[in-house]
Coordinates of C-alpha atoms and ligand atoms in Angstrom, one line a residue:
X1 CA 27.3 29.9 21.2
X2 CA 25.8 26.8 22.5
X3 CA 22.7 27.3 24.7
X4 CA 23.5 27.2 28.4
X5 CA 21.4 27.3 31.4
X6 CA 22.3 31.0 31.7
X7 CA 20.8 32.0 28.3
X8 CA 17.9 29.6 28.0
X9 CA 14.3 30.6 29.1
X10 CA 13.4 28.7 32.2
X11 CA 10.7 26.4 30.8
X12 CA 9.0 24.2 33.5
X13 CA 8.9 20.6 32.5
X14 CA 7.8 17.5 34.3
X15 CA 9.5 14.1 33.6
X16 CA 8.1 10.9 34.9
X17 CA 10.2 7.8 35.7
X18 CA 10.5 5.0 38.1
X19 CA 10.7 5.6 41.9
X20 CA 14.3 4.1 42.6
X21 CA 15.2 5.4 46.0
X22 CA 12.9 7.4 48.4
X23 CA 13.1 10.8 49.6
X24 CA 13.0 14.3 47.9
X25 CA 15.6 16.9 46.8
X26 CA 15.8 20.1 45.2
X27 CA 18.6 22.1 43.8
X28 CA 20.9 22.6 40.7
X29 CA 21.6 19.7 38.6
X30 CA 24.9 18.5 37.0
X31 CA 25.0 16.3 33.9
X32 CA 27.4 13.3 34.0
X33 CA 28.5 11.5 30.9
X34 CA 28.8 7.8 31.7
X35 CA 30.3 6.7 28.4
X36 CA 33.1 8.8 28.5
X37 CA 36.1 8.6 31.0
X38 CA 35.6 10.9 33.8
X39 CA 37.7 14.2 33.7
X40 CA 37.7 16.5 36.8
X41 CA 37.3 20.2 37.0
X42 CA 40.6 20.1 38.9
X43 CA 42.4 23.4 39.4
X44 CA 46.2 23.5 39.1
X45 CA 48.8 25.3 41.2
X46 CA 50.9 27.7 39.2
X47 CA 54.0 25.3 39.5
X48 CA 51.9 22.5 38.1
X49 CA 51.1 24.2 34.7
X50 CA 54.3 23.4 32.7
X51 CA 54.0 19.6 33.9
X52 CA 50.4 19.6 32.8
X53 CA 51.2 21.0 29.4
X54 CA 54.0 18.5 29.0
X55 CA 51.4 15.6 30.0
X56 CA 49.1 17.0 27.3
X57 CA 51.7 17.0 24.6
X58 CA 52.9 13.5 25.6
X59 CA 49.1 12.4 25.3
X60 CA 49.0 13.8 21.8
X61 CA 52.1 12.1 20.6
X62 CA 50.7 8.8 22.1
X63 CA 47.3 9.3 20.1
X64 CA 49.5 10.2 17.0
X65 CA 51.3 6.9 17.3
X66 CA 47.8 4.9 18.0
X67 CA 46.3 6.6 14.8
X68 CA 49.5 6.0 12.5
X69 CA 49.5 2.4 13.5
X70 CA 45.7 2.0 12.9
X71 CA 46.0 3.8 9.7
X72 CA 48.9 1.3 8.6
X73 CA 46.7 -1.7 9.7
X74 CA 43.5 -0.4 7.8
X75 CA 45.6 0.2 4.7
X76 CA 47.0 -3.1 4.8
X77 CA 43.7 -5.0 5.6
X78 CA 41.1 -2.9 3.9
X79 CA 42.2 -0.3 1.5
X80 CA 43.6 3.1 0.8
X81 CA 40.2 5.2 1.0
X82 CA 39.3 3.7 4.3
X83 CA 42.8 4.5 5.7
X84 CA 42.2 8.1 4.6
X85 CA 39.8 8.5 7.4
X86 CA 42.7 8.5 9.8
X87 CA 44.5 11.3 7.8
X88 CA 41.5 13.5 8.8
X89 CA 42.1 12.4 12.5
X90 CA 45.6 13.0 12.5
X91 CA 45.1 16.6 11.2
X92 CA 42.9 17.4 14.2
X93 CA 45.9 16.6 16.3
X94 CA 47.6 19.6 15.2
X95 CA 44.5 21.8 14.9
X96 CA 45.0 25.0 16.4
X97 CA 41.4 25.7 17.3
X98 CA 41.1 22.4 19.2
X99 CA 44.6 21.5 20.5
X100 CA 46.3 24.9 20.4
X101 CA 43.5 26.6 22.4
X102 CA 43.5 23.8 24.9
X103 CA 47.2 24.2 25.5
X104 CA 46.7 28.0 25.9
X105 CA 43.7 27.3 28.4
X106 CA 46.0 25.0 30.5
X107 CA 48.3 28.0 31.1
X108 CA 45.5 30.7 31.4
X109 CA 42.7 28.9 33.3
X110 CA 45.2 26.4 35.1
X111 CA 42.8 23.4 35.0
X112 CA 43.1 19.7 34.2
X113 CA 44.1 19.1 30.4
X114 CA 41.5 16.4 30.0
X115 CA 38.8 18.6 31.4
X116 CA 39.8 21.5 29.0
X117 CA 40.1 19.4 26.0
X118 CA 36.7 17.9 26.5
X119 CA 35.2 21.3 27.0
X120 CA 36.8 22.7 24.0
X121 CA 35.8 19.7 21.6
X122 CA 32.2 19.8 22.9
X123 CA 32.1 23.6 22.0
X124 CA 33.6 23.1 18.6
X125 CA 31.5 19.9 17.7
X126 CA 28.2 21.8 18.6
X127 CA 29.3 24.8 16.4
X128 CA 30.1 22.3 13.5
X129 CA 26.7 20.4 14.0
X130 CA 24.8 23.7 13.3
X131 CA 26.5 24.1 9.8
X132 CA 24.1 23.2 6.9
X133 CA 26.8 21.3 5.0
X134 CA 26.5 17.6 5.8
X135 CA 30.1 16.8 5.1
X136 CA 31.2 19.5 7.7
X137 CA 28.5 18.4 10.2
X138 CA 30.0 14.9 10.2
X139 CA 33.4 16.2 11.1
X140 CA 31.9 16.9 14.4
X141 CA 32.0 13.3 15.2
X142 CA 35.6 12.9 14.0
X143 CA 36.7 15.8 16.1
X144 CA 35.0 14.5 19.4
X145 CA 36.6 11.0 18.5
X146 CA 40.1 12.3 18.3
X147 CA 39.6 14.5 21.4
X148 CA 38.3 11.4 23.4
X149 CA 41.4 9.4 22.2
X150 CA 43.6 12.1 23.6
X151 CA 41.4 12.2 26.8
X152 CA 41.9 8.4 27.2
X153 CA 45.6 8.8 27.1
X154 CA 45.4 11.5 29.8
X155 CA 43.5 9.3 32.2
X156 CA 45.3 6.0 31.3
X157 CA 46.8 4.2 34.2
X158 CA 45.2 6.5 36.8
X159 CA 43.1 5.1 39.4
X160 CA 39.7 6.6 38.4
X161 CA 39.4 9.9 40.0
X162 CA 36.7 10.9 42.3
X163 CA 34.0 13.2 40.6
X164 CA 34.1 16.4 42.3
X165 CA 30.9 18.5 42.7
X166 CA 31.7 21.8 43.9
X167 CA 28.2 22.6 45.2
X168 CA 25.3 20.3 46.4
X169 CA 23.7 19.1 43.2
X170 CA 21.3 16.5 41.7
X171 CA 23.2 14.3 39.4
X172 CA 21.5 13.6 35.8
X173 CA 23.0 10.8 33.7
X174 CA 22.0 8.8 30.9
X175 CA 22.8 5.5 32.8
X176 CA 24.9 5.8 35.7
X177 CA 26.7 2.5 36.5
X178 CA 27.6 1.7 40.1
X179 CA 31.3 2.3 39.5
X180 CA 30.9 6.0 38.4
X181 CA 28.5 6.3 41.3
X182 CA 31.1 5.1 43.7
X183 CA 33.5 7.7 42.2
X184 CA 31.2 10.5 43.3
X185 CA 32.1 12.4 46.4
X186 CA 28.7 11.8 47.8
X187 CA 28.9 14.9 50.2
X188 CA 27.5 17.1 47.5
X189 CA 25.2 14.8 45.7
X190 CA 21.6 15.6 46.7
X191 CA 20.0 13.0 44.5
X192 CA 20.1 11.1 41.3
X193 CA 18.1 11.0 38.1
X194 CA 18.7 8.7 35.1
X195 CA 17.3 8.1 31.6
X196 CA 17.8 4.4 32.0
X197 CA 17.4 1.9 34.7
X198 CA 14.8 -0.1 36.7
X199 CA 14.0 0.0 40.4
X200 CA 16.5 -2.9 41.2
X201 CA 19.3 -1.8 39.1
X202 CA 22.5 -1.5 41.4
X203 CA 22.7 2.1 41.0
X204 CA 19.2 2.3 42.5
X205 CA 20.4 0.0 45.2
X206 CA 23.5 2.0 46.0
X207 CA 21.4 5.2 46.0
X208 CA 19.2 3.8 48.8
X209 CA 22.2 2.6 50.7
X210 CA 23.7 6.3 50.5
X211 CA 20.2 7.5 51.6
X212 CA 20.0 9.5 48.5
X213 CA 16.6 10.0 46.5
X214 CA 16.7 8.7 43.1
X215 CA 14.5 8.4 40.0
X216 CA 15.5 6.1 37.0
X217 CA 13.8 5.6 33.7
X218 CA 13.1 9.0 32.8
X219 CA 13.9 8.4 29.3
X220 CA 14.8 12.1 28.2
X221 CA 16.3 13.6 31.4
X222 CA 19.7 14.3 29.8
X223 CA 18.1 15.7 26.7
X224 CA 16.1 18.0 28.7
X225 CA 18.1 19.5 31.4
X226 CA 21.5 21.2 31.3
X227 CA 24.2 21.6 34.1
X228 CA 22.9 24.5 36.3
X229 CA 19.2 24.1 35.8
X230 CA 17.2 24.0 39.0
X231 CA 15.2 20.8 39.4
X232 CA 13.0 19.1 42.0
X233 CA 13.4 15.3 42.4
X234 CA 10.8 13.2 43.9
X235 CA 12.1 9.5 44.5
X236 CA 8.8 8.4 45.9
X237 CA 6.7 9.5 43.1
X238 CA 9.4 9.1 40.5
X239 CA 9.3 12.6 39.0
X240 CA 11.8 15.2 38.0
X241 CA 10.5 18.7 37.7
X242 CA 12.7 21.1 35.8
X243 CA 12.3 24.7 36.8
X244 CA 9.5 23.9 39.4
X245 CA 7.0 26.8 40.3
X246 CA 7.3 28.4 43.6
X247 CA 4.1 26.4 44.8
X248 CA 5.9 23.1 43.8
X249 CA 9.0 24.0 45.6
X250 CA 7.0 24.7 48.8
X251 CA 5.0 21.5 48.5
X252 CA 8.2 19.5 48.0
X253 CA 9.9 21.2 51.0
X254 CA 6.8 20.2 53.1
X255 CA 7.2 16.5 52.0
X256 CA 10.8 16.7 52.9
X257 CA 9.9 17.8 56.3
X258 CA 7.1 15.2 56.8
X259 CA 9.5 12.5 55.8
X260 CA 12.1 13.8 58.2
X261 CA 9.4 13.6 61.0
X262 CA 8.3 10.1 60.2
X263 CA 11.9 8.8 60.2
X264 CA 12.2 10.4 63.8
X265 CA 9.1 8.7 64.8
X266 CA 10.1 5.4 63.6
X267 CA 13.4 5.7 65.7
X268 CA 11.5 4.8 68.8
X269 CA 11.3 1.2 67.4
X270 CA 15.0 0.9 67.2
X271 CA 15.5 -1.3 70.4
X272 CA 12.2 -3.2 70.4
X273 CA 12.4 -6.7 69.1
X274 CA 11.1 -7.5 65.6
X275 CA 8.4 -9.9 66.5
X276 CA 4.8 -10.2 65.3
X277 CA 1.9 -9.8 67.6
X278 CA 1.4 -13.6 68.1
X279 CA 5.2 -13.9 68.8
X280 CA 7.0 -15.0 65.7
X281 CA 10.5 -13.4 65.4
X282 CA 11.8 -12.5 62.1
X283 CA 15.4 -11.1 62.1
X284 CA 16.0 -7.9 60.3
X285 CA 19.5 -7.4 59.0
X286 CA 21.1 -4.7 56.8
X287 CA 22.5 -4.8 53.3
X288 CA 25.5 -3.0 52.9
X289 CA 27.7 -2.1 49.9
X290 CA 30.3 0.0 51.5
X291 CA 32.2 -0.7 54.9
X292 CA 31.1 2.8 56.4
X293 CA 27.6 1.7 56.2
X294 CA 28.1 -0.5 59.2
X295 CA 27.3 2.8 61.1
X296 CA 23.9 3.0 59.5
X297 CA 23.2 -0.7 60.3
X298 CA 24.1 -0.1 64.0
X299 CA 22.2 3.2 64.2
X300 CA 18.9 1.4 63.2
X301 CA 19.5 -1.6 65.6
X302 CA 20.1 -4.2 62.8
X303 CA 20.4 -7.7 63.8
X304 CA 23.6 -7.9 61.8
X305 CA 24.7 -7.6 58.1
X306 CA 22.5 -10.0 56.1
X307 CA 24.5 -9.2 52.8
X308 CA 27.7 -7.3 52.2
X309 CA 28.1 -6.8 48.4
X310 CA 32.0 -7.1 48.3
X311 CA 32.0 -6.2 44.6
X312 CA 31.8 -2.5 45.4
X313 CA 35.4 -2.4 46.6
X314 CA 36.4 -3.8 43.1
X315 CA 34.6 -1.2 41.2
X316 CA 36.2 2.0 39.8
X317 CA 39.7 0.6 40.5
X318 CA 42.4 0.2 38.0
X319 CA 43.4 -3.1 39.7
X320 CA 41.7 -6.0 41.7
X321 CA 42.1 -5.1 45.3
X322 CA 44.8 -7.1 47.0
X323 CA 44.2 -9.6 49.8
X324 CA 45.4 -7.1 52.4
X325 CA 43.2 -4.4 51.0
X326 CA 40.2 -6.6 51.1
X327 CA 41.1 -7.7 54.7
X328 CA 41.1 -4.2 55.7
X329 CA 37.5 -3.6 54.5
X330 CA 36.2 -6.9 55.9
X331 CA 37.8 -6.8 59.2
X332 CA 36.7 -3.3 59.8
X333 CA 33.0 -4.5 59.3
X334 CA 33.3 -7.5 61.2
X335 CA 35.0 -5.8 64.2
X336 CA 32.5 -2.9 64.1
X337 CA 29.5 -5.2 64.0
X338 CA 30.8 -7.7 66.5
X339 CA 29.2 -9.7 68.2
X340 CA 26.5 -9.5 65.5
X341 CA 26.9 -11.6 62.4
X342 CA 28.2 -10.4 59.1
X343 CA 27.3 -12.2 55.9
X344 CA 30.1 -11.4 53.5
X345 CA 29.2 -12.3 49.8
X346 CA 32.0 -13.3 47.6
X347 CA 32.6 -11.2 44.3
X348 CA 29.4 -11.0 42.4
X349 CA 30.9 -9.1 39.5
X350 CA 29.0 -8.7 36.1
X351 CA 25.6 -7.9 35.1
X352 CA 25.5 -4.0 35.8
X353 CA 28.7 -4.3 38.0
X354 CA 31.6 -4.5 35.6
X355 CA 34.9 -4.9 37.2
X356 CA 37.1 -3.4 34.6
X357 CA 40.3 -5.3 35.5
X358 CA 38.5 -8.5 34.9
X359 CA 35.7 -8.0 32.5
X360 CA 36.0 -4.6 30.7
X361 CA 37.8 -6.2 27.6
X362 CA 35.2 -8.9 26.8
X363 CA 31.7 -7.8 27.6
X364 CA 29.1 -10.5 27.3
X365 CA 26.3 -10.1 24.9
X366 CA 23.8 -10.9 27.5
X367 CA 25.8 -9.7 30.8
X368 CA 23.3 -10.8 33.5
X369 CA 23.3 -14.3 32.2
X370 CA 27.1 -14.4 31.2
X371 CA 30.4 -15.0 32.5
X372 CA 29.9 -13.4 35.9
X373 CA 29.8 -14.0 39.6
X374 CA 30.5 -17.5 41.0
X375 CA 31.1 -18.7 37.2
X376 CA 34.0 -16.2 36.9
X377 CA 35.4 -16.8 40.4
X378 CA 35.5 -20.5 39.9
X379 CA 37.4 -20.1 36.8
X380 CA 39.7 -17.5 38.1
X381 CA 41.1 -19.0 41.5
X382 CA 44.0 -16.3 41.3
X383 CA 41.2 -13.8 42.0
X384 CA 39.0 -16.0 44.2
X385 CA 41.5 -17.4 46.5
X386 CA 42.8 -14.1 47.8
X387 CA 39.2 -13.1 48.5
X388 CA 38.4 -16.3 50.4
X389 CA 41.5 -15.9 52.4
X390 CA 40.8 -12.4 53.3
X391 CA 37.4 -13.3 54.4
X392 CA 38.7 -16.3 56.5
X393 CA 41.3 -13.9 58.1
X394 CA 38.6 -11.4 58.9
X395 CA 36.6 -14.2 60.5
X396 CA 39.1 -14.4 63.3
X397 CA 37.9 -10.8 64.4
X398 CA 34.2 -11.4 65.0
X399 CA 31.2 -13.3 63.6
X400 CA 31.7 -13.7 59.8
X401 CA 29.7 -15.8 57.5
X402 CA 30.4 -16.4 53.9
X403 CA 27.8 -16.5 51.1
X404 CA 28.4 -17.6 47.5
X405 CA 26.3 -15.8 44.8
X406 CA 24.4 -16.9 41.7
X407 CA 24.7 -20.7 42.5
X408 CA 22.7 -22.4 39.9
X409 CA 23.9 -25.9 40.6
X410 CA 25.1 -27.8 43.5
X411 CA 28.3 -28.6 41.7
X412 CA 29.1 -24.9 41.9
X413 CA 28.8 -24.9 45.5
X414 CA 31.0 -27.9 45.9
X415 CA 33.7 -26.3 43.9
X416 CA 33.5 -23.1 45.7
X417 CA 33.7 -25.0 49.1
X418 CA 36.6 -26.9 47.8
X419 CA 38.4 -23.5 47.0
X420 CA 37.5 -22.4 50.5
X421 CA 39.2 -25.4 52.0
X422 CA 42.3 -24.6 49.8
X423 CA 42.2 -21.2 51.3
X424 CA 42.0 -22.6 54.8
X425 CA 45.0 -24.9 54.2
X426 CA 47.0 -22.1 52.8
X427 CA 46.4 -20.2 56.1
X428 CA 46.8 -23.1 58.2
X429 CA 50.3 -23.8 56.8
X430 CA 51.2 -20.3 57.5
X431 CA 49.9 -20.2 60.9
X432 CA 47.5 -17.4 60.1
X433 CA 44.5 -17.4 62.4
X434 CA 41.0 -17.7 61.1
X435 CA 37.6 -19.0 62.6
X436 CA 37.5 -22.8 62.0
X437 CA 33.7 -23.2 61.5
X438 CA 32.7 -20.3 59.3
X439 CA 29.0 -20.8 58.4
X440 CA 28.8 -21.1 54.5
X441 CA 25.5 -20.1 52.6
X442 CA 24.4 -20.1 49.0
X443 CA 22.3 -17.5 47.4
X444 CA 19.1 -18.7 45.7
X445 CA 18.7 -16.2 42.8
X446 CA 18.4 -18.5 39.9
X447 CA 15.3 -20.6 39.4
X448 CA 17.3 -23.8 39.4
X449 CA 18.6 -23.3 42.8
X450 CA 15.0 -22.8 44.1
X451 CA 13.7 -25.9 42.1
X452 CA 16.8 -28.1 43.2
X453 CA 17.0 -26.5 46.7
X454 CA 17.1 -29.8 48.5
X455 CA 20.7 -30.5 47.2
X456 CA 21.8 -27.0 48.2
X457 CA 20.2 -27.0 51.6
X458 CA 21.7 -30.3 52.5
X459 CA 25.2 -28.9 51.8
X460 CA 25.1 -25.4 53.4
X461 CA 24.3 -23.8 56.8
X462 CA 22.1 -21.1 55.5
X463 CA 20.3 -19.8 52.3
X464 CA 19.7 -16.3 51.2
X465 CA 17.1 -15.6 48.5
X466 CA 18.1 -12.9 46.2
X467 CA 14.6 -11.7 44.8
X468 CA 16.1 -9.1 42.5
X469 CA 17.8 -11.7 40.2
X470 CA 15.2 -14.5 41.1
X471 CA 12.6 -12.1 39.7
X472 CA 14.4 -11.3 36.5
X473 CA 15.2 -14.8 35.8
X474 CA 11.8 -16.2 36.7
X475 CA 9.9 -13.7 34.8
X476 CA 12.5 -13.2 31.9
X477 CA 12.5 -9.4 32.7
X478 CA 15.8 -7.6 32.7
X479 CA 15.9 -5.9 36.2
X480 CA 17.6 -2.8 34.8
X481 CA 15.2 -2.1 31.9
X482 CA 13.3 1.0 32.2
X483 CA 11.0 -0.1 29.5
X484 CA 10.0 -3.4 31.1
X485 CA 9.8 -1.9 34.7
X486 CA 6.1 -2.5 34.7
X487 CA 6.6 -6.3 34.1
X488 CA 9.3 -6.6 36.7
X489 CA 7.4 -7.4 40.0
X490 CA 8.9 -9.6 42.7
X491 CA 5.4 -10.2 44.1
X492 CA 4.5 -12.2 41.1
X493 CA 3.2 -15.6 42.3
X494 CA 5.7 -17.4 40.3
X495 CA 8.5 -15.8 42.3
X496 CA 6.5 -16.4 45.6
X497 CA 6.4 -20.0 44.6
X498 CA 10.1 -20.2 44.2
X499 CA 10.3 -18.5 47.8
X500 CA 8.0 -21.2 49.3
X501 CA 9.9 -24.0 47.6
X502 CA 13.1 -22.7 49.2
X503 CA 11.6 -22.5 52.5
X504 CA 10.1 -25.8 52.3
X505 CA 13.2 -27.5 51.0
X506 CA 15.3 -26.1 53.7
X507 CA 13.1 -27.2 56.7
X508 CA 14.0 -30.7 56.0
X509 CA 17.6 -30.0 56.8
X510 CA 17.1 -27.3 59.4
X511 CA 18.9 -24.7 57.2
X512 CA 17.8 -21.1 57.8
X513 CA 16.4 -19.0 54.9
X514 CA 16.8 -15.3 54.4
X515 CA 15.7 -12.9 51.9
X516 CA 18.1 -10.2 50.8
X517 CA 16.5 -8.9 47.8
X518 CA 14.7 -5.5 47.6
X519 CA 11.3 -7.3 48.1
X520 CA 12.2 -7.5 51.8
X521 CA 12.3 -3.7 52.2
X522 CA 8.9 -3.2 50.9
X523 CA 6.1 -3.5 53.8
X524 CA 3.9 -5.5 51.7
X525 CA 6.8 -7.7 50.7
X526 CA 7.8 -8.2 54.1
X527 CA 4.4 -9.5 55.3
X528 CA 4.2 -12.0 52.5
X529 CA 7.7 -13.3 53.0
X530 CA 7.3 -13.6 56.7
X531 CA 4.0 -15.4 56.0
X532 CA 6.0 -17.8 53.7
X533 CA 8.2 -18.8 56.6
X534 CA 11.3 -16.9 55.9
X535 CA 13.5 -16.6 59.1
X536 CA 15.3 -13.3 58.2
X537 CA 14.8 -10.3 56.0
X538 CA 17.9 -8.3 55.0
X539 CA 17.5 -4.8 53.3
X540 CA 18.8 -1.3 53.1
X541 CA 19.4 0.0 56.7
X542 CA 17.0 2.8 56.2
X543 CA 14.0 0.4 55.5
X544 CA 14.6 -1.7 58.7
X545 CA 12.4 0.4 61.1
X546 CA 9.6 0.7 58.7
X547 CA 9.5 -3.0 58.2
X548 CA 9.8 -3.6 61.8
X549 CA 6.8 -1.4 62.3
X550 CA 4.5 -3.4 60.1
X551 CA 5.7 -6.8 61.4
X552 CA 5.0 -5.7 65.0
X553 CA 1.5 -4.7 64.0
X554 CA 0.3 -7.9 62.4
X555 CA -0.3 -11.5 63.4
X556 CA 1.9 -14.1 61.7
X557 CA -1.1 -16.5 61.3
X558 CA -2.9 -13.9 59.3
X559 CA 0.4 -13.4 57.2
X560 CA 0.6 -17.1 56.6
X561 CA -2.9 -17.3 55.4
X562 CA -2.5 -14.4 53.1
X563 CA 0.7 -15.7 51.8
X564 CA -0.9 -19.2 51.0
X565 CA -3.7 -17.5 49.1
X566 CA -1.1 -15.3 47.2
X567 CA 0.4 -18.4 45.8
X568 CA -2.8 -19.3 44.2
X569 CA -3.4 -16.0 42.5
X570 CA -3.0 -15.1 38.7
X571 CA -0.5 -12.2 39.0
X572 CA 1.5 -9.7 41.1
X573 CA -1.4 -7.2 40.7
X574 CA -3.8 -9.6 42.4
X575 CA -1.3 -10.5 45.0
X576 CA -0.7 -6.8 45.8
X577 CA -4.4 -6.1 46.0
X578 CA -5.0 -9.0 48.4
X579 CA -2.3 -7.9 50.7
X580 CA -3.1 -4.4 50.6
X581 CA -6.7 -5.0 51.2
X582 CA -6.0 -7.5 54.2
X583 CA -3.6 -5.3 56.0
X584 CA -4.9 -2.1 54.8
X585 CA -4.9 -0.3 58.2
X586 CA -1.4 -1.4 59.3
X587 CA 0.0 -0.5 56.0
X588 CA -1.3 3.0 56.1
X589 CA 1.4 5.7 55.9
X590 CA 4.1 3.0 55.3
X591 CA 6.2 2.5 52.1
X592 CA 7.4 6.1 52.6
X593 CA 11.0 5.1 53.6
X594 CA 11.2 1.9 51.5
X595 CA 10.8 2.7 47.8
X596 CA 7.1 3.1 46.5
X597 CA 7.0 -0.4 44.8
X598 CA 3.3 -0.3 43.9
X599 CA 3.0 -0.7 40.3
X600 CA -0.6 0.2 40.3
X601 CA -0.1 3.7 41.6
X602 CA 3.0 4.3 39.5
X603 CA 2.5 7.4 37.5
X604 CA 2.0 6.5 33.8
X605 CA 3.9 8.1 31.0
Ligands
LIG701 C1 19.5 -10.3 44.6 O1 19.8 -10.5 43.3 O2 18.3 -10.2 45.0 C2 20.5 -9.8 45.3 C3 20.5 -9.5 46.7 O3 21.8 -9.6 44.9 P1 22.2 -8.3 44.0 O4 21.0 -7.3 43.9 O5 23.5 -7.8 44.4 O6 22.2 -9.0 42.5
LIG702 MG1 21.7 -11.0 42.7

């Protein structure tokens, strides 16, 4: 029998990672396997059993056909002995222990065939893996390989199903990607812990959007915990304690309470203006990933939506959302937020946001710098134009603005604007209403855009600095890397120089500058960005009130002076020390809602 949480001793373990989303949570954990297609623990009605067995048998036949074709191909192109590997695979398709027992289990347990097959193959593979004979041990891999081939057939063509959690749980995964996270029914997710991932990976951003505590970069979480273990997750400290002591549970419970109280206190700032003591207004807007989050933005009194990441409606779908489907989402947000502005960013697929229907087949070797975002949209007008039309159509219902991501060169901006013009004409011809003067902006998230900002600022209505990508490209540090998390710091003077250049270049043209990267949600970051002259900060709705609190307590002139000094410093550590020292009293107790960004105080491994 494999070890389960039921028969293992409850050994306390403390795992340390990166704080990814603030808050604390305690409860049972559930392990999610990212690399395999998701199968649900779905129960069947008695009348569905025969159909499920038929579906299972059809999947076996499809897998048999695939393997026979593969065998023939390998025989022709490589040789007889290599082709024989597939004979072993074909035998597994008739294996009674694996397939026969799965078929029986469908009838007796009345559950999804994919779920039962995966469970059976994992049990058998574990059993094989303990056999001393190396040859037999290796068969475990073959067995799982065949089982997954059948599982893929079973889930083929289905829209990826939501992952059901039957009780409130903390999700533990090796590397949860955003599309899997969007498949989770969030109702029962208490928090998220992953082996990989840095603080600005998109799963961390989504966790913050969903108000879920998260810790990334734990390295060995999936190797340490098992489904059902009781764990305590601290998204501010970046720790996961497996089987915490009574004392630890109590301490975490107290923290949970303190956090709740602090959030309540912040609520009194909701309707007050975001203005410094010496009268400088800095607009505070919300970043959202899902239309329902418009409510969160309104609940904290956001100026508007500063960044709507549209790619999240493309993730986890078997198809590209149609123009009508997109219109539904955009129109909902624009109407709900009206008359407040809503900045809709066009599809920024790629990096860690893979849209299967577009990119699944040919992943880039270096995905963050590959065929993605605006580069992909410009090459695929069949995908881009429907989105542009949907945004334009939504603009007839409120105050919409359009933002192009990952602009590295003014020609890309021009091409995107030309396609926007095409979309306009198409609507015009059909007499479909849209706002005639929708403001157009470009993201500054590639160093070339900041360096050549003059050209961009001249040709758009606003700029929005994406410090998440700008930091990774300026410092050459992968934003998703757990290993490099200590090197990834948007407070680096080089990144601040880019921000300063962008603000300066825009002033000449009267173009407004916003920051929508995660730095804006860090109280220390907000102070320095305000000091650099940024007009608007956009962040997770949950961070808005905390940032408002710090901005209302400082003088802009002080922030300006500090920002100028920061530009001259040697590194991010010095910048943070300067700001923390200078605004010590004002910053006290803050950073609780936004993530604890401080590298200096991050627990070492
Ligand atoms: C950024 O890069 O800072 C940004 C806001 O965009 P995203 O995080 O979606 O890449
Ligand atoms: Mg970006």
